[in-house]
Short mmCIF file of C-alpha atoms in Angstrom, two decimals:
data_model
loop_
_atom_site.label_atom_id
_atom_site.label_comp_id
_atom_site.label_asym_id
_atom_site.label_seq_id
_atom_site.Cartn_x
_atom_site.Cartn_y
_atom_site.Cartn_z
CA MET Y 26 70.45 76.66 94.82
CA THR Y 27 70.12 76.81 98.59
CA ARG Y 28 69.52 80.29 99.93
CA HIS Y 29 71.25 81.31 103.11
CA ARG Y 30 70.26 83.71 105.85
CA ARG Y 31 72.22 86.87 105.34
CA LEU Y 32 75.04 86.88 107.84
CA ARG Y 33 75.19 90.57 108.64
CA GLU Y 34 77.88 89.84 111.18
CA LEU Y 35 80.15 89.02 108.25
CA ASP Y 36 79.21 92.29 106.57
CA LEU Y 37 80.41 94.04 109.72
CA LEU Y 38 83.62 92.02 109.90
CA ARG Y 39 84.41 92.63 106.23
CA PHE Y 40 83.97 96.36 106.71
CA LEU Y 41 86.14 96.35 109.83
CA ALA Y 42 88.82 94.45 107.92
CA ALA Y 43 88.72 97.03 105.12
CA ALA Y 44 88.80 99.87 107.68
CA ALA Y 45 91.88 98.31 109.29
CA VAL Y 46 93.65 98.25 105.92
CA VAL Y 47 92.62 101.84 105.16
CA LEU Y 48 93.93 103.06 108.51
CA TYR Y 49 97.11 101.08 107.96
CA HIS Y 50 97.76 102.84 104.66
CA PHE Y 51 96.76 106.30 105.91
CA THR Y 52 98.27 106.25 109.43
CA GLY Y 53 100.37 103.13 110.02
CA PHE Y 54 102.37 102.49 106.86
CA GLY Y 55 106.11 102.84 107.17
CA GLY Y 56 106.94 103.32 103.50
CA ALA Y 57 106.27 105.86 100.76
CA GLY Y 58 102.59 106.75 100.55
CA PRO Y 59 100.18 109.66 100.03
CA TRP Y 60 101.68 111.85 102.80
CA PRO Y 61 104.89 113.84 102.30
CA GLU Y 62 106.38 111.77 105.15
CA HIS Y 63 105.72 108.17 106.05
CA ALA Y 64 102.18 107.83 107.42
CA ARG Y 65 103.56 106.37 110.64
CA GLU Y 66 105.60 109.54 111.17
CA VAL Y 67 102.60 111.80 110.56
CA PHE Y 68 100.59 109.88 113.19
CA PRO Y 69 103.22 108.39 115.53
CA ALA Y 70 100.92 107.52 118.44
CA LEU Y 71 98.08 106.15 116.31
CA GLY Y 72 100.53 104.48 113.95
CA ALA Y 73 101.91 102.36 116.77
CA VAL Y 74 98.55 100.54 116.68
CA THR Y 75 97.44 100.90 113.06
CA ARG Y 76 100.78 99.56 111.80
CA TYR Y 77 99.12 96.17 112.39
CA GLY Y 78 96.13 97.07 110.23
CA TYR Y 79 97.59 94.96 107.42
CA LEU Y 80 96.23 91.98 109.35
CA GLY Y 81 92.80 92.98 108.08
CA VAL Y 82 93.81 91.00 104.99
CA ASP Y 83 94.14 87.88 107.17
CA LEU Y 84 90.54 88.35 108.28
CA PHE Y 85 89.47 88.89 104.67
CA PHE Y 86 90.93 85.52 103.70
CA VAL Y 87 89.17 83.59 106.48
CA ILE Y 88 85.87 85.23 105.51
CA SER Y 89 86.62 84.40 101.87
CA GLY Y 90 87.08 80.71 102.65
CA PHE Y 91 83.75 80.73 104.51
CA VAL Y 92 81.73 82.65 101.92
CA ILE Y 93 83.26 81.23 98.74
CA LEU Y 94 82.39 77.69 99.83
CA MET Y 95 78.87 78.94 100.56
CA SER Y 96 78.75 80.56 97.12
CA ALA Y 97 80.12 77.54 95.27
CA TRP Y 98 77.87 74.96 96.93
CA GLY Y 99 75.46 73.49 94.39
CA ARG Y 100 77.02 75.31 91.44
CA SER Y 101 78.83 73.99 88.41
CA PRO Y 102 82.38 75.25 87.78
CA GLY Y 103 81.06 77.55 85.05
CA GLU Y 104 78.38 79.03 87.28
CA PHE Y 105 80.90 79.51 90.04
CA GLY Y 106 83.29 81.24 87.63
CA VAL Y 107 80.53 83.56 86.45
CA SER Y 108 79.66 84.44 90.04
CA ARG Y 109 83.27 85.41 90.75
CA LEU Y 110 83.73 87.44 87.57
CA VAL Y 111 80.48 89.29 88.16
CA ARG Y 112 81.45 90.04 91.75
CA LEU Y 113 85.03 91.11 91.16
CA MET Y 114 85.51 92.71 87.78
CA PRO Y 115 83.25 95.80 87.49
CA ALA Y 116 84.65 97.54 90.59
CA TYR Y 117 88.14 96.31 89.78
CA TRP Y 118 88.06 97.79 86.28
CA ALA Y 119 86.80 101.07 87.77
CA SER Y 120 89.76 101.03 90.15
CA VAL Y 121 92.26 100.44 87.34
CA LEU Y 122 90.72 103.29 85.33
CA LEU Y 123 90.93 105.49 88.42
CA GLY Y 124 94.65 104.79 88.37
CA VAL Y 125 94.74 105.96 84.75
CA VAL Y 126 93.03 109.23 85.65
CA VAL Y 127 95.24 109.86 88.70
CA TYR Y 128 98.36 109.36 86.62
CA ALA Y 129 97.14 111.25 83.55
CA VAL Y 130 95.93 114.31 85.48
CA PHE Y 131 98.22 114.43 88.52
CA ARG Y 132 101.20 112.32 87.41
CA LYS Y 133 100.89 110.20 90.53
CA GLY Y 134 100.61 106.46 90.97
CA HIS Y 135 101.28 103.76 88.41
CA GLY Y 136 98.45 104.12 85.89
CA VAL Y 137 100.73 104.12 82.85
CA PRO Y 138 99.54 102.33 79.67
CA GLY Y 139 102.19 99.62 79.86
CA LEU Y 140 100.89 98.59 83.27
CA VAL Y 141 97.19 99.30 82.77
CA VAL Y 142 96.64 96.86 79.91
CA PRO Y 143 97.85 93.71 81.75
CA ASN Y 144 96.28 94.96 84.98
CA LEU Y 145 92.86 94.99 83.33
CA THR Y 146 93.08 91.18 83.11
CA MET Y 147 93.77 90.79 86.85
CA LEU Y 148 96.51 88.34 85.78
CA GLN Y 149 99.43 90.73 86.22
CA GLY Y 150 100.55 88.95 89.37
CA GLY Y 151 101.36 85.86 87.35
CA LEU Y 152 102.96 87.85 84.54
CA GLY Y 153 105.50 89.60 86.73
CA VAL Y 154 103.92 92.99 85.96
CA GLN Y 155 103.65 95.70 88.61
CA ASN Y 156 100.20 96.38 90.07
CA VAL Y 157 98.58 99.71 89.23
CA ASP Y 158 97.59 99.75 92.91
CA ALA Y 159 99.59 97.83 95.50
CA VAL Y 160 96.42 96.43 97.11
CA TYR Y 161 95.80 94.23 94.05
CA TRP Y 162 98.27 91.64 95.35
CA THR Y 163 95.54 90.18 97.56
CA LEU Y 164 93.31 89.61 94.54
CA TRP Y 165 95.97 87.42 92.97
CA VAL Y 166 96.13 85.34 96.16
CA GLU Y 167 92.34 85.06 96.04
CA MET Y 168 92.55 83.98 92.41
CA HIS Y 169 94.56 80.93 93.44
CA PHE Y 170 91.78 80.00 95.85
CA TYR Y 171 89.09 80.51 93.20
CA VAL Y 172 90.87 78.16 90.79
CA LEU Y 173 91.12 75.50 93.49
CA ALA Y 174 87.47 76.06 94.43
CA ALA Y 175 86.49 75.64 90.76
CA VAL Y 176 88.32 72.30 90.74
CA LEU Y 177 86.35 71.31 93.82
CA ALA Y 178 83.11 72.37 92.09
CA TRP Y 179 84.10 70.25 89.07
CA ILE Y 180 84.64 67.23 91.34
CA GLY Y 181 81.37 67.96 93.08
CA ILE Y 182 81.00 69.82 96.36
CA THR Y 183 79.85 67.56 99.14
CA TYR Y 184 80.70 67.33 102.81
CA ARG Y 185 83.04 64.42 102.08
CA SER Y 186 84.76 66.05 99.11
CA CYS Y 187 85.36 69.21 101.15
CA LEU Y 188 87.06 67.22 103.91
CA VAL Y 189 89.33 65.49 101.39
CA PHE Y 190 90.02 68.74 99.52
CA MET Y 191 91.00 70.60 102.70
CA ALA Y 192 93.28 67.79 103.84
CA VAL Y 193 95.04 67.56 100.47
CA TRP Y 194 95.45 71.34 100.31
CA LEU Y 195 96.71 71.65 103.86
CA PHE Y 196 99.26 68.83 103.71
CA GLY Y 197 100.15 69.60 100.10
CA GLY Y 198 101.06 73.14 101.09
CA VAL Y 199 103.26 71.99 103.96
CA PHE Y 200 104.98 69.38 101.76
CA ALA Y 201 105.48 71.98 98.99
CA ASP Y 202 107.19 74.29 101.44
CA GLU Y 203 109.34 71.47 102.82
CA ALA Y 204 110.40 70.40 99.32
CA GLY Y 205 111.01 73.95 98.18
CA SER Y 206 108.85 73.29 95.13
CA ARG Y 207 108.27 76.65 93.49
CA PHE Y 208 105.46 75.33 91.29
CA LEU Y 209 103.51 73.80 94.18
CA GLN Y 210 104.12 76.83 96.39
CA ILE Y 211 102.61 79.02 93.70
CA MET Y 212 99.65 76.69 93.15
CA LEU Y 213 98.89 76.00 96.81
CA VAL Y 214 99.96 79.34 98.41
CA PRO Y 215 100.93 77.67 101.71
CA THR Y 216 101.66 80.99 103.41
CA TRP Y 217 97.99 81.99 103.06
CA SER Y 218 96.09 78.72 102.61
CA PRO Y 219 95.49 78.14 106.37
CA TYR Y 220 93.11 81.10 106.39
CA PHE Y 221 91.05 79.82 103.46
CA ILE Y 222 91.01 76.27 104.84
CA ALA Y 223 89.92 77.53 108.26
CA GLY Y 224 87.12 79.53 106.62
CA MET Y 225 85.93 76.45 104.73
CA ALA Y 226 85.97 74.34 107.89
CA LEU Y 227 84.06 77.03 109.77
CA PHE Y 228 81.42 77.16 107.05
CA LEU Y 229 80.98 73.38 107.36
CA ILE Y 230 80.57 73.85 111.12
CA HIS Y 231 78.02 76.59 110.43
CA ARG Y 232 76.08 74.45 107.95
CA PHE Y 233 76.35 70.94 109.37
CA GLY Y 234 77.32 71.41 112.99
CA PRO Y 235 80.64 70.97 114.81
CA THR Y 236 82.63 67.75 114.86
CA LEU Y 237 86.03 66.92 116.31
CA LEU Y 238 87.46 66.56 112.80
CA LEU Y 239 86.29 70.01 111.71
CA TRP Y 240 87.64 71.59 114.89
CA GLY Y 241 90.90 69.80 114.09
CA TYR Y 242 91.07 71.55 110.71
CA VAL Y 243 90.45 74.89 112.42
CA ALA Y 244 93.08 74.22 115.10
CA VAL Y 245 95.80 73.15 112.68
CA SER Y 246 95.01 76.09 110.38
CA TYR Y 247 95.25 78.43 113.36
CA LEU Y 248 98.68 77.11 114.34
CA LEU Y 249 99.91 77.43 110.76
CA ALA Y 250 98.49 80.95 110.57
CA LEU Y 251 100.45 81.88 113.71
CA HIS Y 252 103.60 80.49 112.11
CA TRP Y 253 103.18 82.38 108.86
CA GLY Y 254 102.06 85.54 110.67
CA GLY Y 255 105.35 85.56 112.55
CA TRP Y 256 107.21 84.86 109.32
CA ARG Y 257 105.61 87.89 107.66
CA ALA Y 258 106.37 90.04 110.72
CA ASP Y 259 110.05 89.23 110.17
CA GLY Y 260 109.89 89.78 106.42
CA ALA Y 261 107.33 91.73 104.39
CA PHE Y 262 106.11 93.61 107.48
CA LYS Y 263 109.45 93.80 109.20
CA GLY Y 264 109.35 95.55 112.55
CA SER Y 265 106.00 94.13 113.61
CA ALA Y 266 106.19 92.52 117.04
CA HIS Y 267 105.23 88.86 117.20
CA LEU Y 268 102.94 89.17 120.24
CA PRO Y 269 100.49 91.70 118.72
CA VAL Y 270 100.46 89.69 115.49
CA ALA Y 271 99.67 86.48 117.40
CA ALA Y 272 96.97 88.29 119.38
CA ALA Y 273 95.38 89.65 116.19
CA VAL Y 274 95.44 86.25 114.46
CA THR Y 275 93.92 84.67 117.57
CA GLY Y 276 91.20 87.33 117.63
CA ILE Y 277 90.42 86.67 113.96
CA PHE Y 278 89.92 82.97 114.60
CA VAL Y 279 87.89 83.56 117.76
CA VAL Y 280 85.47 85.98 116.09
CA MET Y 281 85.03 83.68 113.08
CA ILE Y 282 84.32 80.76 115.42
CA LEU Y 283 81.63 82.91 117.03
CA VAL Y 284 80.15 83.51 113.56
CA ALA Y 285 80.25 79.82 112.64
CA THR Y 286 78.59 78.72 115.87
CA GLY Y 287 75.85 81.36 115.68
CA ARG Y 288 77.04 83.37 118.67
CA LEU Y 289 76.84 86.62 116.69
CA ARG Y 290 73.33 86.16 115.27
CA TRP Y 291 72.20 89.12 117.36
CA VAL Y 292 74.07 91.42 114.94
CA ARG Y 293 71.07 92.25 112.75
CA TRP Y 294 71.29 95.97 111.90
CA ARG Y 295 70.23 96.37 108.27
CA GLY Y 296 72.70 99.18 107.72
CA LEU Y 297 75.49 96.60 107.86
CA THR Y 298 74.38 95.42 104.43
CA VAL Y 299 75.42 98.79 103.02
CA LEU Y 300 78.74 98.68 104.86
CA GLY Y 301 79.36 95.19 103.49
CA ALA Y 302 78.63 96.41 99.97
CA LEU Y 303 81.13 99.26 100.36
CA THR Y 304 83.95 96.99 101.51
CA TYR Y 305 85.34 95.86 98.16
CA PRO Y 306 85.22 99.23 96.32
CA LEU Y 307 86.60 100.98 99.42
CA TYR Y 308 89.51 98.57 99.47
CA LEU Y 309 90.16 99.19 95.78
CA VAL Y 310 89.96 102.99 95.56
CA HIS Y 311 91.24 104.46 98.82
CA SER Y 312 94.99 104.37 98.09
CA GLN Y 313 94.82 105.97 94.65
CA LEU Y 314 92.27 108.60 95.64
CA ALA Y 315 94.49 109.65 98.53
CA LEU Y 316 97.46 110.49 96.30
CA PRO Y 317 96.11 113.70 94.71
CA LEU Y 318 93.72 114.54 97.55
CA LEU Y 319 96.28 114.63 100.35
CA ASP Y 320 98.74 116.37 98.05
CA ALA Y 321 96.18 119.16 97.68
CA LEU Y 322 95.13 119.30 101.35
CA TYR Y 323 98.22 118.67 103.43
CA PRO Y 324 100.04 120.45 105.07
CA GLY Y 325 97.68 123.32 104.28
CA VAL Y 326 95.16 121.87 106.73
CA ASN Y 327 95.57 120.04 110.01
CA ARG Y 328 96.62 116.38 109.63
CA TRP Y 329 93.46 115.14 111.40
CA VAL Y 330 91.23 117.22 109.15
CA ALA Y 331 93.10 115.90 106.11
CA LEU Y 332 92.73 112.33 107.39
CA ALA Y 333 89.00 112.77 107.98
CA ALA Y 334 88.60 114.29 104.52
CA VAL Y 335 90.41 111.49 102.70
CA ILE Y 336 88.48 108.80 104.59
CA ALA Y 337 85.15 110.52 103.86
CA ALA Y 338 86.09 110.93 100.21
CA SER Y 339 87.10 107.27 99.99
CA LEU Y 340 83.76 106.16 101.43
CA ALA Y 341 81.85 108.47 99.07
CA LEU Y 342 83.73 107.20 96.02
CA ALA Y 343 83.27 103.60 97.16
CA TYR Y 344 79.52 104.18 97.39
CA ALA Y 345 79.47 105.76 93.94
CA VAL Y 346 81.39 102.81 92.46
CA HIS Y 347 78.99 100.38 94.12
CA ARG Y 348 75.82 102.10 92.89
CA LEU Y 349 76.97 103.31 89.47
CA VAL Y 350 79.40 100.57 88.42
CA GLU Y 351 79.08 97.38 90.48
CA ARG Y 352 75.32 96.96 90.47
CA PRO Y 353 74.56 97.72 86.81
CA GLY Y 354 77.81 96.11 85.67
CA ALA Y 355 77.08 92.91 87.59
CA ALA Y 356 73.55 92.65 86.18
CA TRP Y 357 74.81 93.09 82.60
CA MET Y 358 77.74 90.71 82.99
CA ARG Y 359 75.68 87.99 84.70
CA ALA Y 360 73.14 87.88 81.89
CA LYS Y 361 75.80 87.83 79.16
CA LEU Y 362 78.05 85.28 80.84
CA MET Y 363 75.20 82.92 81.74
CA ALA Y 364 74.08 83.09 78.10
CA SER Y 365 77.65 82.20 77.13
CA LEU Y 366 77.40 79.02 79.18
CA GLU Y 367 74.24 77.88 77.42
CA PRO Y 368 76.05 76.23 74.45
CA MET Y 369 77.84 74.00 76.99
CA ARG Y 370 74.45 72.68 78.04
CA THR Y 371 73.01 72.37 74.53
CA GLY Y 372 76.09 70.78 72.98
CA GLY Y 373 77.21 73.80 70.96
CA PRO Y 374 76.07 77.12 69.51
CA GLY Y 375 73.02 77.29 67.30
CA PRO Y 376 69.29 76.66 67.68
CA ALA Y 377 68.42 74.00 70.22
CA ALA Y 378 66.00 72.56 67.69
CA ASP Y 379 68.96 71.25 65.68
CA ALA Y 380 69.64 68.66 68.37
CA PRO Y 381 67.64 65.44 68.70
CA ALA Y 382 64.73 65.60 71.08
CA GLY Y 383 65.68 64.62 74.58
CA ASP Y 384 69.37 65.49 74.15
CA VAL Y 385 69.00 69.12 75.16
CA PRO Y 386 68.26 69.87 78.80
CA ALA Y 387 65.72 72.52 79.57
CA PRO Y 388 67.33 75.96 79.89
CA ARG Y 389 67.92 77.06 83.44
CA ALA Y 390 67.34 80.58 84.64
CA PRO Y 391 70.51 82.27 85.89
CA GLU Y 392 70.88 81.69 89.59
CA ALA Y 393 71.02 84.71 91.79
CA GLU Y 394 74.07 85.40 93.90
CA PRO Y 395 73.83 84.20 97.48
CA GLU Y 396 72.56 86.92 99.75
CA LEU Y 397 76.05 87.28 101.19
CA ALA Y 398 78.60 88.20 98.57
CA THR Y 399 82.30 88.41 99.24
CA ARG Y 400 85.17 90.33 97.78
#
């Protein structure tokens, strides 16, 4: 498989996206959260800005489109599926179990057995079951993209197939919304697909160079993202002003264009690799950790001290999950899952010697993850 130069600029952007979401939940959220009052009321001045931190998810999705296409290139659907399971599940399971502990010990959150069991599958979004942690909704959106990417890997990932795939997905999503087709809206997630499609187009620009057609994909995806960003500002994130949302979406596309065209290659600090590794576990654990921690600290201590403490604790727990769960868990899962794929290559379980000579391909060593992993 082709190895890629580590794009540390994406490590930085992923961490900034996660930080935006963390600050949104801790200082800009307008609903019930870890503080006795709404977070936006605890930090009114800061909350006027961080209330838009939810748009860090939009950046996550563009980066995902970029990196997932990089990860899937040259892989079979099975290998791609293994890479996603290995990347996602160990930290996710740790997060779900954290929810169990928070509920069992402090009676906070949603880590009750009836929710935990389906949540462990990561399929609860399709089952109509509540998330143990509200942030899991983004993983279900990502899951839709992974299934579509696996289909693309099954077809065969080439420059041409990517162009066709992106066009079908883009227009299919618009047609699904026009027709009001619930099934196609679920399958094609048209309210989020422009970000993934833009990320894919930007990766093709990064790998093969810019063309008018690829810039066209980026431009149309950007316009659709503006449309859906305004739609969310009027709905799920009601009260958000359209101008700041449009400015943030524009900034997301501009910075990703700079990445794709190599304008941010100067970002080379090795410490960004660590920040990139912390992004996913930080995203998963910060909300649940804050529930008992802020309950114990605030209002006994100053709000800024409490905020600094919960952010520091979230980073520390994220690092612990990365080192103690993600890394060993990924190594174990990769070996086991790649071994599980071997019968597909040999024609079925059992000794390879049972098959006629020449019918069994030589075993392949498990391929390492690309240097840049995503959420």
